[in-house]
Each structure stands twice: as C-alpha cells, then as structure tokens.
Amino acid sequence: MDSSESSKPKKLQRISQACDLCHRRSIRCRPSIENAPQQCQNCYDFGVDCTYNRPSRRRRNPSVAAQTSPPNALPLPQPGASVVSPVSDNAKSQQSNPPSTYSTNASTYSTNASNSAGTPGGQPDFSGAFLAVREGRKDDLQDVGWRSFALASQSTIEQLMELYIEIVYPIWPLFHVPSLREKIQQRQYLTDRGFFATIMAACALSAARVRDGAISEKQRYVASPEKASEIFFAAAQDAIGKDFSTATGLGSMRACGILAITAIQYGQIRTMHEYLGKYMTLRAMLQCHDERNWPSDCTLIEREERRRLYWAMYTFDIYTAVVFDGLMWSQETHSNVRYPVEVNDEDLTAEPASPTDDNCWLRGWNFTTDLYRMLEHSVKRMRRNKALHNGHSPVTHLLLSDDIPDMQVMDNVLGAYYQLPARFRALGAPTAGDRSQILFGFQAANIQTTLQLVRMTLFSTDLNNDVDQKSHIADQALSTFHSIAPQYLLGISTPLVYHLGRIGRILASVMEGLLCEQSYQRVRNLLVSMADLLEGLESGLQPTAGASKGLRTQIEKIDRYMHNQRQIFSSVAQQSPAIAPGGGTITTVVRPSQANGLTQQSMSTLGLATPLDEFQLPMDLVNGEAWPWPFEFGAGGGQMPMTMGFQGG
C-alpha cells in the first residue's frame, strides 16, 4: 500500500440514529475519530458510554430494525436487562469493572453502582450522580439524592443495622445476619432498589426503638438530626414507590412490612394499615402464600428469610386485628409455607437434618406463631358470637361448632406452653452478656405477652363476665408484665403498650358498671399498677409520653370524688337515722340530686355499713373520653401527628 494512502484519514460512515446522550442534548451525533465504532465523538469527549437504549419511534419489523441498526449500536436489551457498551482503553485503565446504564427494572438502581467511568480522578461513582448529571438523566436525580444520602450515612447505617440485630431481630428476625452484614459491607443497598428500601426501613425502625429507650446504657448511640428515624422512613417510602407492577423478589415486600412495624412505633396507625396493606398486595401479586410459587432458583438462605417474613407478618396481621378490632388479611388454613427451620443463622449453611432444635431460640419464636394461629381462631369465635344487624341468621353456626368452652381452649394453650423447654418459660434471663441467653430471654418475654393477649381475647368472647372475673384477668396480665425484665419490655416497645390498651378497656368497663367498695379498691389498685408499668415504659416512647401521669391524675379525681361522697353520706346518716318498727336501721335510698351525681344507692354505701353494697360512678368520670389512654391517640382516626421540621418554638 502506498504510504500516501495510509496517511489519509479514514472516511467515517454517517450515523443514521443518534445515541442516547446526543439525543437528550439535541446535538449532532458523529463517529469518533479516536474510538470508532465503539463511541461517538461526543461520548468519547465526555468519557461516557455510547448507548442506544431508548425505544425507537419507528414502527417496523424487529428483524428489519436489527438489519438497519447503525454500525456502532449494540443489540437492543431485553426488558429489565442492563446494557454494557465497549469503552476505550483509557477508560478501561481507570476502572476494574465495565460500566453499565441504569436498569429499567424497579428492583435495581444499576447493575454496578461502583462504576467509575468518566468520573474525575477515576473515583467510584457510587451514587450515580456523575452520570445522571453529565448525561441529563433528570428522572434519576431523586434516586441519586437518596443514594448520596445513604453513601454519606454509611457509618450510621452500619451502626443502626447492628442495633437492629441487637434489639429488633429477636422479635423480627427478617434477615440472615451473616449475609446481611456482608451485603452492608459491600454496600449492596446502593445497587439494589428493593434492598435499599429494606435497609432504610430497618434503620428507621432501629432509630425509633433507640429513641424510645430500647437500648441499654452500655450500648452507645449518639442521636442527631441527620440520624432521625423519619429520614430513613422517607427514604424507604420513596424507594418503594407506587408502581408495584415491576416489583419482584423479597426487597419491596420486606420493606413494606418493616415500615408497618415502624409506623406503629410512631403511633401512626393509619400509616401502619397503609403499609400492611401494601405488603399484603405484594404478597398476593407474587403468590407468596404458597412455597410452590417461589422462584425455582431461591437459595436456602433466601427461602428461610421468606419463611420468617411470611410468618412474622402473619402474626403482625393477627395482632393488629385484635388490638385495633380490624380485619384479618391472613388465614393460616390458606398458607402453604413452612415454619423457619430452628437453626442459628451461623449454622444455616445446608439443609438441617431435623427441622426442630430445642437449643435454638427459633423454637420459641415458632411457638409464638402457634399462639397467634390459636388467636386467629379465637378472634373468629369471638366475632361470630357478636349480634348481627343485617337481619339474617348467622350461617357460621350451621357450619362451625363452638362446643369447646373458652376455658378449655385456654387450658389447651397453657398445656402446649408448659411442654416448651424450661428456658422459654424463664422470665429471669439476663439482659446483658451472653447473646444466646438474651435471645432466649426475648422469646420468653414475647411468649408471655402473647399468652396474655390470647387470654384476654378468649375472655372477651363471654359478654357476661362479672367484675371479679374482669379484675382477675387484668390482674393476671399486669402481674405477668411486671415479672418481665424491663429491658425486654422496652425491646418489645410500643406494641406492648397496645397490649395494655386491652387491659385498660377491661378496667374502664368495670369502672362504668356497678361497683362495691371492695371491687372499687381492687380496680383502683390495678389502675395504679398499670400506671407504674407505663411509667417504666414511657421514658422514651413518644406516643405514650405522660400517659402514666395522666392516668394517676384521673385516679386522683376519682379518689376525691369518692372521698366527698363518703363525707356526704356520713353527715346524712348522722343527722337522720331512721329506726324501723321493732328495731334495726332503715336503709335510706339517696337520689342523684342528693348524692351529687350518684345513681340510686343505699345509705350504707361507701363503707358506712358493708363493703358489698353497690354504687355507680358518674359517667363523666369514667367514660372513654375521661381516660388518658396512651393507645387511643386522640382524634384523627388514631393518628398521632408526626413532628416535622421548620416549626416555630
């Protein structure tokens, strides 16, 4: 070849379709002299990938389109797949992995967020901000903002997730801990949208529990505005989004479940229902109630995480239905999901020979699930017994039998409880030191609180319980809670307060009915006991702050009223004793006008003759609005206002 011909510049072919960068910037797309046909000149100058990912506006046969593709275009990607374009030798020298564009799949941000192509100095572009800004990807900027926040908060995320493992995981073991730590160390939450949402939600829950006093003095955590639970909550909300059509895998579903738990921590009951409903929607869309529908390539660890999530949210669903008198989304008879295998996370490397292990704390966790399954059927029985107002006869009585008395059901529940290994029934487990002992202590505490919820629910099925029976059931529950180490109660946190809500409603119903001096004193002492328990829990619990003080104030109001009535009856008795013919004292009936609001009652009431004489307190002292219950949360449908910034002092 002639040397003169070899020195001539090569004739570059004209590009028939602009690349993505040139199209967005509305600039001419021409082949690169230095790196054709891999990049156009503009992409080469900017140091970015030259991609053709946008859909073509032309309607043509796919085979024809493939034949007429420009020489420097890559094959069209499959839906949800990432596109990798060739890079120059200079770019390859600045990175260890080939760059990739943002995936259209909602479950991922990108296939490689640590891409450093085109970044000044070859620094990794973890947030994706460089490519999004340089290429004008406005739709990505919101995600870039949250990833940048997560990148700047790496140490906080690591600390909050360790606190999750310490104080939340024993009740909500939604992760395989060794895998979780490895993924956080590798910062996989920056590349997987669903995992990002899960981590943000878990950080929100941990931060809320820490703020509410769930950690011991030995655990160090310094709160600051940028570590606020609500920031992580907002990040998780935004990552989940509204379009579930592309949601796959475990991430978004697990994030919704954790957000529902976090919302109850805030006292945001409507928000709790919102994310519980979103979790149930995803569960139904992905058919997660049947293991046969799970992905065929599901690993052992992911399968166990799915089982834990399924049954954890089942218990949460039943819990909310009981505590808030709501609807149940779940039915255990419709489930085809096994219990999690009772093996510690560190040993979960191969399918265990036995699905149960008395020495594994998950044995107690699975038993708690058993209790909620019993509770599900108890709630159904209770609601079948309610009077119907639609004029139709109850069909359930034709199909289902309630032959077993409620007391027998509770005896069966207790029989199963006493068959547990002793360590799951010991409430004196240490709250510090050996991690395995702490896990067992959490299980024992959670089992006991759930047992009391079952007991109170079964008790509610009988509408004819008298004052003594109601007082006895409340006394049993409060005594149990007082016997549990405070650190475990704080670990269970706000959901425990809603357990107390059922006790409060029982005691309130007693106060509204007919009382005698003896029953009044018993209920009063139970209310004081409840105030003591709340005082130990509410030191940091924002939704319940001041509840114990308000309850004590209400008790003092009733005490003053009772004292005034005793003085009134004592003075009346001294002034007008009535002697019946033949001897003996006549019992004088005092009308409401004489007794300052008391209904018909005898002269001997309030200890003047016998402590068994009945009286009734005025409704303005004991109705629902009179009690400062921490679990009602006032107006707005049970929604506590969330504290936001930029508010005046």
XYZ file of C-alpha atoms in Angstrom:
649
model
C 0.000 0.000 0.000
C 1.215 3.457 -0.852
C 2.396 5.399 2.191
C 0.469 8.413 0.994
C -2.739 6.432 1.011
C -2.134 5.032 4.508
C -1.656 8.541 5.874
C -5.027 9.702 4.624
C -7.765 9.874 7.284
C -10.290 7.108 7.125
C -13.693 8.014 5.810
C -16.187 7.658 8.663
C -19.616 6.294 7.996
C -22.558 8.542 8.725
C -24.576 7.619 11.834
C -28.241 7.114 10.970
C -29.502 7.211 14.575
C -28.237 9.456 17.369
C -27.028 7.825 20.565
C -28.827 8.426 23.883
C -26.510 11.233 25.019
C -26.679 13.180 21.765
C -30.431 12.644 21.560
C -31.002 14.035 25.072
C -28.765 17.032 24.416
C -30.096 17.564 20.873
C -26.597 17.697 19.423
C -25.147 16.141 16.292
C -24.006 12.561 16.753
C -20.900 11.776 14.682
C -18.490 8.851 14.855
C -15.409 9.177 16.975
C -12.113 9.510 15.185
C -10.247 8.042 18.177
C -12.580 5.213 19.209
C -14.958 4.409 16.378
C -17.152 2.436 16.132
C -17.455 1.924 19.949
C -18.257 5.556 20.752
C -19.403 8.674 19.020
C -17.191 11.733 19.329
C -19.365 13.439 21.967
C -19.450 10.374 24.217
C -15.714 9.995 23.778
C -15.168 13.647 24.753
C -17.405 13.314 27.836
C -15.910 9.951 28.753
C -19.261 8.146 28.987
C -20.789 5.066 27.392
C -22.274 5.406 23.940
C -25.622 3.638 24.271
C -28.765 3.154 22.207
C -31.228 2.156 24.942
C -34.198 4.372 24.162
C -37.023 2.719 22.230
C -37.263 3.552 18.568
C -40.251 5.622 17.475
C -40.412 3.869 14.140
C -42.867 1.033 13.741
C -41.098 -1.668 11.842
C -40.467 -5.346 11.841
C -37.942 -6.226 14.573
C -35.901 -8.275 12.118
C -35.725 -5.324 9.707
C -34.787 -2.972 12.552
C -31.941 -5.251 13.542
C -30.626 -5.240 9.985
C -30.738 -1.449 9.709
C -29.144 -0.707 13.083
C -26.236 1.732 12.939
C -22.812 0.145 12.900
C -21.922 1.396 16.385
C -25.224 0.369 18.048
C -25.430 -2.517 20.492
C -28.155 -5.184 20.367
C -31.404 -3.955 21.874
C -31.621 -5.028 25.541
C -34.244 -7.352 26.876
C -36.780 -5.756 29.267
C -35.178 -5.198 32.668
C -31.687 -6.066 31.403
C -28.716 -3.729 31.640
C -26.637 -2.680 28.667
C -22.846 -2.733 28.699
C -21.072 -0.807 25.997
C -17.431 -1.114 24.992
C -15.103 1.518 26.401
C -11.826 2.926 25.327
C -8.500 1.640 26.572
C -8.120 4.799 28.652
C -11.442 4.214 30.352
C -10.591 0.560 30.971
C -7.435 1.586 32.722
C -9.442 3.687 35.182
C -11.896 1.011 36.275
C -11.894 -2.629 37.217
C -15.458 -3.354 36.070
C -17.201 -2.349 32.839
C -19.761 0.449 33.257
C -23.467 -0.115 32.876
C -26.513 2.010 32.428
C -29.367 2.285 34.875
C -31.715 -0.644 34.644
C -35.386 -0.146 33.948
C -36.223 -2.842 36.493
C -37.711 -1.269 39.620
C -35.852 -3.723 41.823
C -32.420 -2.353 40.924
C -30.758 1.008 40.601
C -27.983 -0.229 38.342
C -26.001 -3.355 37.754
C -22.838 -1.708 39.016
C -23.152 1.444 41.081
C -19.421 1.470 41.741
C -18.873 2.443 38.111
C -16.112 4.991 37.800
C -16.254 5.697 34.062
C -15.924 9.369 33.358
C -15.574 10.481 36.981
C -12.798 12.969 37.715
C -9.735 11.217 39.018
C -11.256 7.791 38.456
C -13.227 7.877 41.736
C -16.105 5.384 42.051
C -19.479 6.877 41.228
C -21.412 5.041 43.973
C -24.375 7.418 43.907
C -24.626 7.625 40.107
C -24.675 11.411 40.369
C -21.915 11.969 37.822
C -23.573 10.032 35.012
C -27.052 11.352 35.840
C -25.939 14.982 35.692
C -23.499 14.723 32.793
C -25.989 12.795 30.670
C -29.008 14.827 31.738
C -30.923 11.953 33.317
C -33.410 14.061 35.254
C -35.579 11.076 36.122
C -32.677 9.563 38.051
C -31.893 12.604 40.178
C -34.262 11.731 43.031
C -32.740 8.280 43.333
C -29.312 9.872 43.162
C -30.233 12.084 46.103
C -31.226 9.153 48.304
C -28.195 7.108 47.284
C -25.990 10.077 48.082
C -27.627 10.344 51.486
C -27.052 6.632 52.077
C -23.464 6.912 50.921
C -22.804 9.806 53.304
C -24.571 7.935 56.120
C -22.675 4.682 55.734
C -21.360 4.600 59.310
C -24.800 5.466 60.677
C -26.412 2.721 58.587
C -23.896 0.168 59.826
C -24.486 1.220 63.440
C -28.281 1.199 63.141
C -28.280 -2.212 61.497
C -26.132 -3.589 64.323
C -28.686 -2.162 66.750
C -31.425 -3.822 64.702
C -29.638 -7.134 65.231
C -29.401 -6.435 68.960
C -32.869 -5.131 69.840
C -35.254 -5.770 66.909
C -34.042 -9.006 65.345
C -35.036 -11.237 68.337
C -38.711 -10.393 67.683
C -38.496 -9.646 63.939
C -35.728 -11.938 62.536
C -36.304 -10.875 58.947
C -32.660 -11.233 57.892
C -29.952 -13.859 57.824
C -27.435 -11.961 59.948
C -24.123 -13.130 58.358
C -25.444 -12.408 54.855
C -26.860 -9.081 55.991
C -23.533 -7.926 57.376
C -21.715 -8.991 54.225
C -24.166 -7.148 51.959
C -23.940 -3.978 54.051
C -20.154 -4.112 53.984
C -20.286 -4.416 50.194
C -22.834 -1.568 50.076
C -25.248 -3.609 48.012
C -28.076 -1.322 49.125
C -26.652 1.196 46.624
C -27.249 -1.155 43.698
C -30.473 -2.962 44.597
C -33.569 -0.785 44.960
C -35.552 -3.340 46.962
C -32.642 -3.978 49.319
C -32.155 -0.208 49.667
C -35.795 0.162 50.730
C -35.398 -2.701 53.209
C -32.253 -1.259 54.791
C -33.739 2.235 55.036
C -36.879 0.813 56.682
C -34.824 -1.264 59.118
C -32.738 1.797 60.010
C -35.938 3.775 60.601
C -37.236 1.098 62.976
C -33.928 0.820 64.817
C -33.608 4.583 65.224
C -37.169 4.796 66.536
C -36.614 1.994 69.039
C -33.342 3.562 70.195
C -35.040 6.925 70.605
C -37.732 5.231 72.644
C -35.263 3.779 75.139
C -34.833 0.219 73.863
C -31.040 0.093 74.309
C -29.077 -0.352 77.495
C -26.678 2.174 78.931
C -23.708 0.121 77.682
C -24.808 0.435 74.050
C -23.534 3.699 72.620
C -25.569 5.691 70.159
C -25.487 9.453 69.813
C -28.659 10.785 68.236
C -28.513 13.755 65.887
C -30.900 15.423 63.397
C -29.386 13.634 60.403
C -29.941 10.283 62.154
C -33.649 10.865 62.702
C -35.804 7.812 62.153
C -38.212 9.723 59.932
C -35.466 10.484 57.371
C -34.814 6.786 56.818
C -38.566 6.175 56.773
C -38.972 8.739 53.979
C -36.109 7.161 52.020
C -37.765 3.743 52.229
C -41.137 5.179 51.242
C -39.680 6.799 48.143
C -37.736 3.702 47.145
C -40.852 1.524 47.301
C -42.801 3.893 45.079
C -46.373 3.448 43.942
C -45.992 1.162 40.949
C -45.866 -2.454 42.119
C -46.131 -3.906 38.626
C -42.371 -4.340 38.312
C -41.707 -5.267 41.956
C -40.056 -8.657 42.255
C -38.136 -10.519 44.885
C -38.073 -10.050 48.612
C -36.941 -6.426 48.932
C -40.047 -4.265 48.484
C -42.281 -6.723 50.322
C -39.967 -6.880 53.331
C -39.589 -3.089 53.309
C -43.379 -2.620 53.445
C -43.606 -4.984 56.405
C -40.892 -3.165 58.346
C -42.463 0.219 57.583
C -45.772 -1.046 59.001
C -43.994 -2.047 62.215
C -42.202 1.304 62.328
C -45.455 3.196 61.854
C -46.931 1.599 64.952
C -43.792 2.728 66.779
C -44.613 6.286 65.740
C -48.260 5.943 66.759
C -49.214 6.375 63.083
C -51.974 3.779 62.978
C -53.363 4.727 59.575
C -49.872 4.629 58.085
C -49.428 1.221 59.676
C -52.557 -0.031 57.901
C -51.320 1.523 54.645
C -48.048 -0.381 54.580
C -49.534 -3.552 55.966
C -51.963 -3.371 53.040
C -49.117 -2.778 50.582
C -47.285 -5.784 51.962
C -50.395 -7.907 51.544
C -50.843 -6.612 47.994
C -47.306 -7.622 47.043
C -47.724 -10.955 48.781
C -50.844 -11.655 46.753
C -49.284 -10.473 43.481
C -46.251 -12.698 43.966
C -48.313 -15.625 45.342
C -46.025 -15.846 48.361
C -48.566 -17.747 50.472
C -47.505 -20.957 48.691
C -43.893 -22.081 48.578
C -44.554 -23.819 45.270
C -44.802 -20.380 43.643
C -41.442 -19.193 44.934
C -38.579 -18.758 42.445
C -37.005 -22.053 41.476
C -33.521 -20.623 41.986
C -34.331 -19.492 45.543
C -31.330 -20.207 47.777
C -31.578 -21.849 51.169
C -30.951 -18.562 52.957
C -33.475 -16.624 50.881
C -36.054 -19.352 51.418
C -35.604 -19.094 55.180
C -35.847 -15.300 55.026
C -39.081 -15.615 53.063
C -40.499 -18.015 55.664
C -39.561 -15.713 58.507
C -41.093 -12.718 56.755
C -44.294 -14.591 55.933
C -44.970 -15.779 59.479
C -43.733 -12.582 61.113
C -46.216 -10.525 59.107
C -48.906 -13.128 59.730
C -48.513 -12.572 63.477
C -48.479 -8.811 62.953
C -51.675 -9.024 60.927
C -53.469 -11.014 63.636
C -52.083 -8.697 66.303
C -53.420 -5.562 64.604
C -56.805 -7.213 64.004
C -57.099 -7.995 67.718
C -55.744 -4.762 69.156
C -57.479 -2.382 66.731
C -60.565 -4.528 66.088
C -59.743 -4.613 62.398
C -59.990 -7.110 59.565
C -57.634 -10.047 59.219
C -55.878 -10.341 55.874
C -54.368 -13.708 56.705
C -55.735 -17.165 57.409
C -53.390 -19.926 58.432
C -55.505 -22.524 56.621
C -54.725 -20.754 53.327
C -50.975 -20.902 53.894
C -48.615 -23.398 52.349
C -45.454 -22.028 53.927
C -43.297 -23.974 56.337
C -42.055 -22.581 59.613
C -38.450 -21.363 59.603
C -36.027 -24.164 60.424
C -34.849 -23.974 64.007
C -31.167 -23.463 63.302
C -28.996 -20.492 64.240
C -28.018 -18.204 61.378
C -24.360 -19.113 61.705
C -25.209 -22.775 61.111
C -27.606 -22.186 58.218
C -25.280 -23.441 55.504
C -27.042 -26.646 54.460
C -30.465 -28.194 54.880
C -30.619 -29.363 58.516
C -31.317 -32.981 59.292
C -34.047 -32.045 61.779
C -36.439 -29.097 61.402
C -36.586 -28.522 65.181
C -33.968 -27.897 67.797
C -34.793 -27.289 71.461
C -31.483 -25.479 71.846
C -32.287 -22.926 69.134
C -34.103 -19.744 70.094
C -36.259 -20.020 66.951
C -38.143 -22.815 68.693
C -39.682 -20.173 70.942
C -40.270 -17.830 68.004
C -42.181 -20.547 66.161
C -44.217 -21.269 69.290
C -45.262 -17.613 69.377
C -46.530 -18.110 65.832
C -48.534 -21.090 67.130
C -50.109 -18.799 69.703
C -51.138 -16.334 67.006
C -52.669 -19.150 64.979
C -54.739 -20.030 68.049
C -55.510 -16.354 68.462
C -56.765 -16.137 64.870
C -59.410 -18.790 65.541
C -60.255 -17.257 68.921
C -60.961 -13.920 67.243
C -63.198 -15.647 64.709
C -65.101 -17.316 67.543
C -65.454 -14.013 69.402
C -66.779 -12.207 66.343
C -69.212 -14.988 65.450
C -70.792 -14.505 68.839
C -71.492 -10.833 68.176
C -75.062 -9.904 67.340
C -75.694 -9.410 63.620
C -77.561 -6.317 62.481
C -78.346 -7.278 58.910
C -81.493 -9.237 59.732
C -80.091 -12.554 58.532
C -79.420 -15.632 60.568
C -75.739 -16.419 61.214
C -74.671 -19.035 58.686
C -71.491 -19.846 60.608
C -73.480 -21.582 63.334
C -74.708 -24.027 60.712
C -71.177 -24.892 59.628
C -68.925 -24.383 62.650
C -69.225 -25.648 66.166
C -68.268 -23.889 69.383
C -68.540 -26.976 71.554
C -65.220 -26.414 73.317
C -65.628 -23.880 76.156
C -63.297 -20.901 76.210
C -61.738 -22.073 79.460
C -60.914 -25.421 77.858
C -59.293 -23.648 74.910
C -57.112 -21.652 77.305
C -56.199 -24.822 79.186
C -55.098 -26.376 75.899
C -52.982 -23.314 75.140
C -51.346 -23.468 78.558
C -50.771 -27.198 78.113
C -48.776 -26.501 74.965
C -46.900 -23.735 76.768
C -45.778 -25.993 79.611
C -44.443 -28.520 77.118
C -41.862 -25.979 75.973
C -38.275 -26.325 77.230
C -37.850 -24.555 80.555
C -35.651 -21.805 79.128
C -38.612 -20.476 77.114
C -40.652 -20.157 80.312
C -37.976 -18.462 82.418
C -38.564 -14.731 82.722
C -35.361 -14.124 84.664
C -32.975 -14.430 81.712
C -30.038 -11.961 81.846
C -30.427 -8.800 79.781
C -26.703 -8.408 79.107
C -23.736 -10.630 78.421
C -24.243 -13.859 76.503
C -26.035 -13.087 73.228
C -27.676 -16.519 73.071
C -29.173 -16.077 76.543
C -30.573 -12.693 75.547
C -32.263 -14.256 72.511
C -33.944 -16.808 74.758
C -34.954 -14.033 77.167
C -36.659 -12.117 74.357
C -38.568 -15.253 73.344
C -39.754 -15.918 76.898
C -40.966 -12.324 77.222
C -42.701 -12.346 73.839
C -44.385 -15.679 74.562
C -45.750 -14.381 77.849
C -47.119 -11.152 76.381
C -48.764 -13.118 73.563
C -50.258 -15.568 76.061
C -51.897 -12.670 77.865
C -53.308 -11.384 74.581
C -54.805 -14.826 73.900
C -56.199 -14.937 77.437
C -57.844 -11.518 77.136
C -59.271 -12.320 73.703
C -60.826 -15.574 74.891
C -62.130 -13.720 77.917
C -63.826 -11.181 75.637
C -65.902 -13.879 73.943
C -68.091 -14.089 77.052
C -70.154 -10.941 77.434
C -71.470 -11.995 80.856
C -68.222 -11.748 82.810
C -68.684 -10.058 86.169
C -66.473 -7.536 87.931
C -64.415 -10.174 89.743
C -63.670 -12.075 86.526
C -62.645 -8.917 84.692
C -60.446 -7.818 87.573
C -58.865 -11.263 87.778
C -57.908 -11.345 84.091
C -56.440 -7.827 84.272
C -54.558 -8.724 87.450
C -53.012 -11.794 85.783
C -51.847 -9.815 82.757
C -50.375 -6.942 84.759
C -48.601 -9.304 87.147
C -47.043 -11.086 84.181
C -45.807 -7.858 82.630
C -44.317 -6.734 85.941
C -42.398 -10.018 86.187
C -40.628 -9.472 82.838
C -37.280 -7.677 82.857
C -37.795 -4.018 81.845
C -35.117 -4.280 79.143
C -37.156 -6.921 77.307
C -40.319 -4.864 77.656
C -38.523 -1.874 76.158
C -37.282 -4.148 73.376
C -40.852 -5.155 72.533
C -41.566 -1.430 72.822
C -44.722 0.355 71.632
C -46.651 -2.796 70.573
C -46.650 -3.771 74.244
C -48.478 -0.557 75.072
C -51.324 -1.725 72.871
C -51.483 -4.916 74.917
C -52.021 -2.624 77.887
C -54.759 -0.959 75.873
C -56.896 -4.089 76.093
C -56.337 -4.226 79.847
C -57.302 -0.563 80.074
C -60.541 -1.186 78.184
C -61.395 -4.055 80.523
C -60.790 -1.903 83.605
C -62.707 1.002 82.090
C -65.726 -1.244 81.515
C -65.552 -2.279 85.164
C -65.462 1.344 86.326
C -68.544 2.145 84.250
C -70.614 -0.606 85.853
C -71.943 -1.258 89.325
C -69.232 -1.372 91.986
C -68.928 -2.042 95.660
C -66.203 -0.769 97.970
C -64.232 -3.990 97.644
C -64.362 -4.164 93.837
C -63.631 -0.460 93.548
C -60.469 -0.773 95.628
C -59.312 -3.753 93.570
C -59.815 -1.985 90.234
C -58.201 1.159 91.601
C -55.105 -0.808 92.628
C -54.946 -2.380 89.171
C -55.050 1.071 87.583
C -52.172 2.167 89.825
C -50.269 -0.972 88.794
C -50.895 -0.116 85.153
C -49.624 3.428 85.717
C -46.453 2.020 87.295
C -45.895 -0.224 84.280
C -46.452 2.638 81.840
C -44.076 4.856 83.763
C -41.302 2.326 83.228
C -42.049 2.084 79.502
C -42.738 5.675 78.544
C -39.385 7.234 79.385
C -38.684 7.491 75.676
C -41.846 6.231 73.968
C -43.124 9.317 72.233
C -46.725 8.148 71.652
C -47.124 7.345 75.357
C -45.199 10.231 76.884
C -47.011 11.432 80.017
C -49.592 8.637 79.950
C -48.764 7.369 83.437
C -49.021 10.884 84.864
C -52.381 11.411 83.181
C -53.635 8.069 84.483
C -52.573 8.917 88.031
C -54.320 12.295 87.732
C -57.543 10.552 86.703
C -57.252 8.128 89.629
C -56.858 11.097 91.978
C -60.021 12.702 90.540
C -62.000 9.548 91.262
C -60.462 9.303 94.742
C -61.503 12.888 95.546
C -64.999 12.174 94.310
C -65.247 9.053 96.450
C -63.950 10.952 99.489
C -66.569 13.686 99.009
C -69.363 11.148 98.690
C -68.279 9.364 101.861
C -68.436 12.667 103.720
C -71.891 13.423 102.310
C -73.325 10.047 103.305
C -71.655 10.174 106.698
C -73.240 13.559 107.529
C -76.668 12.448 106.278
C -76.500 9.281 108.351
C -75.631 11.226 111.493
C -78.456 13.764 111.019
C -81.370 11.487 110.166
C -81.049 7.972 111.494
C -84.226 6.053 110.787
C -85.340 3.326 113.169
C -87.660 0.672 111.853
C -90.554 -0.632 113.942
C -89.314 -3.428 116.110
C -85.710 -2.150 115.989
C -82.975 -2.027 113.330
C -81.805 0.657 110.892
C -83.799 1.511 107.782
C -81.721 1.701 104.556
C -82.420 5.071 103.003
C -82.195 5.441 99.230
C -80.317 8.572 98.148
C -81.371 10.086 94.839
C -78.955 11.602 92.328
C -79.910 15.123 93.455
C -78.842 14.223 96.968
C -75.674 12.366 96.029
C -74.115 14.821 93.597
C -74.378 12.532 90.572
C -74.532 9.073 92.142
C -77.336 6.874 90.860
C -79.694 5.027 93.221
C -77.667 3.692 96.085
C -78.104 2.898 99.747
C -77.199 4.881 102.825
C -74.751 2.185 103.752
C -72.744 2.646 100.526
C -69.062 3.561 100.548
C -68.172 1.740 103.696
C -70.862 3.091 106.032
C -72.387 -0.331 106.570
C -70.950 -3.097 104.367
C -68.318 -3.014 101.607
C -70.550 -5.144 99.368
C -73.249 -2.503 98.805
C -73.302 -1.387 95.165
C -72.951 2.085 93.676
C -72.146 3.592 90.296
C -69.685 6.334 89.429
C -70.827 9.271 87.242
C -70.129 8.702 83.564
C -68.225 11.944 83.098
C -65.520 10.459 85.329
C -65.255 7.008 83.783
C -66.368 7.154 80.152
C -63.922 6.646 77.302
C -63.121 10.339 76.926
C -62.220 10.684 80.606
C -59.272 8.292 80.473
C -55.906 9.493 79.118
C -55.248 6.166 77.450
C -51.949 6.221 75.519
C -53.328 3.767 72.984
C -56.246 5.851 71.737
C -54.145 8.741 70.365
C -56.981 11.196 70.382
C -58.652 12.485 67.229
C -57.856 11.851 63.623
C -58.693 8.173 63.477
C -55.946 7.107 65.833
C -53.174 9.028 64.098
C -50.501 10.778 66.104
C -49.096 13.898 64.413
C -45.525 13.343 63.294
C -43.100 16.047 64.378
C -41.736 17.799 61.327
C -39.003 20.388 60.903
C -39.277 24.129 60.297
C -41.759 24.637 63.101
C -41.750 27.594 65.397
C -40.945 27.172 69.022
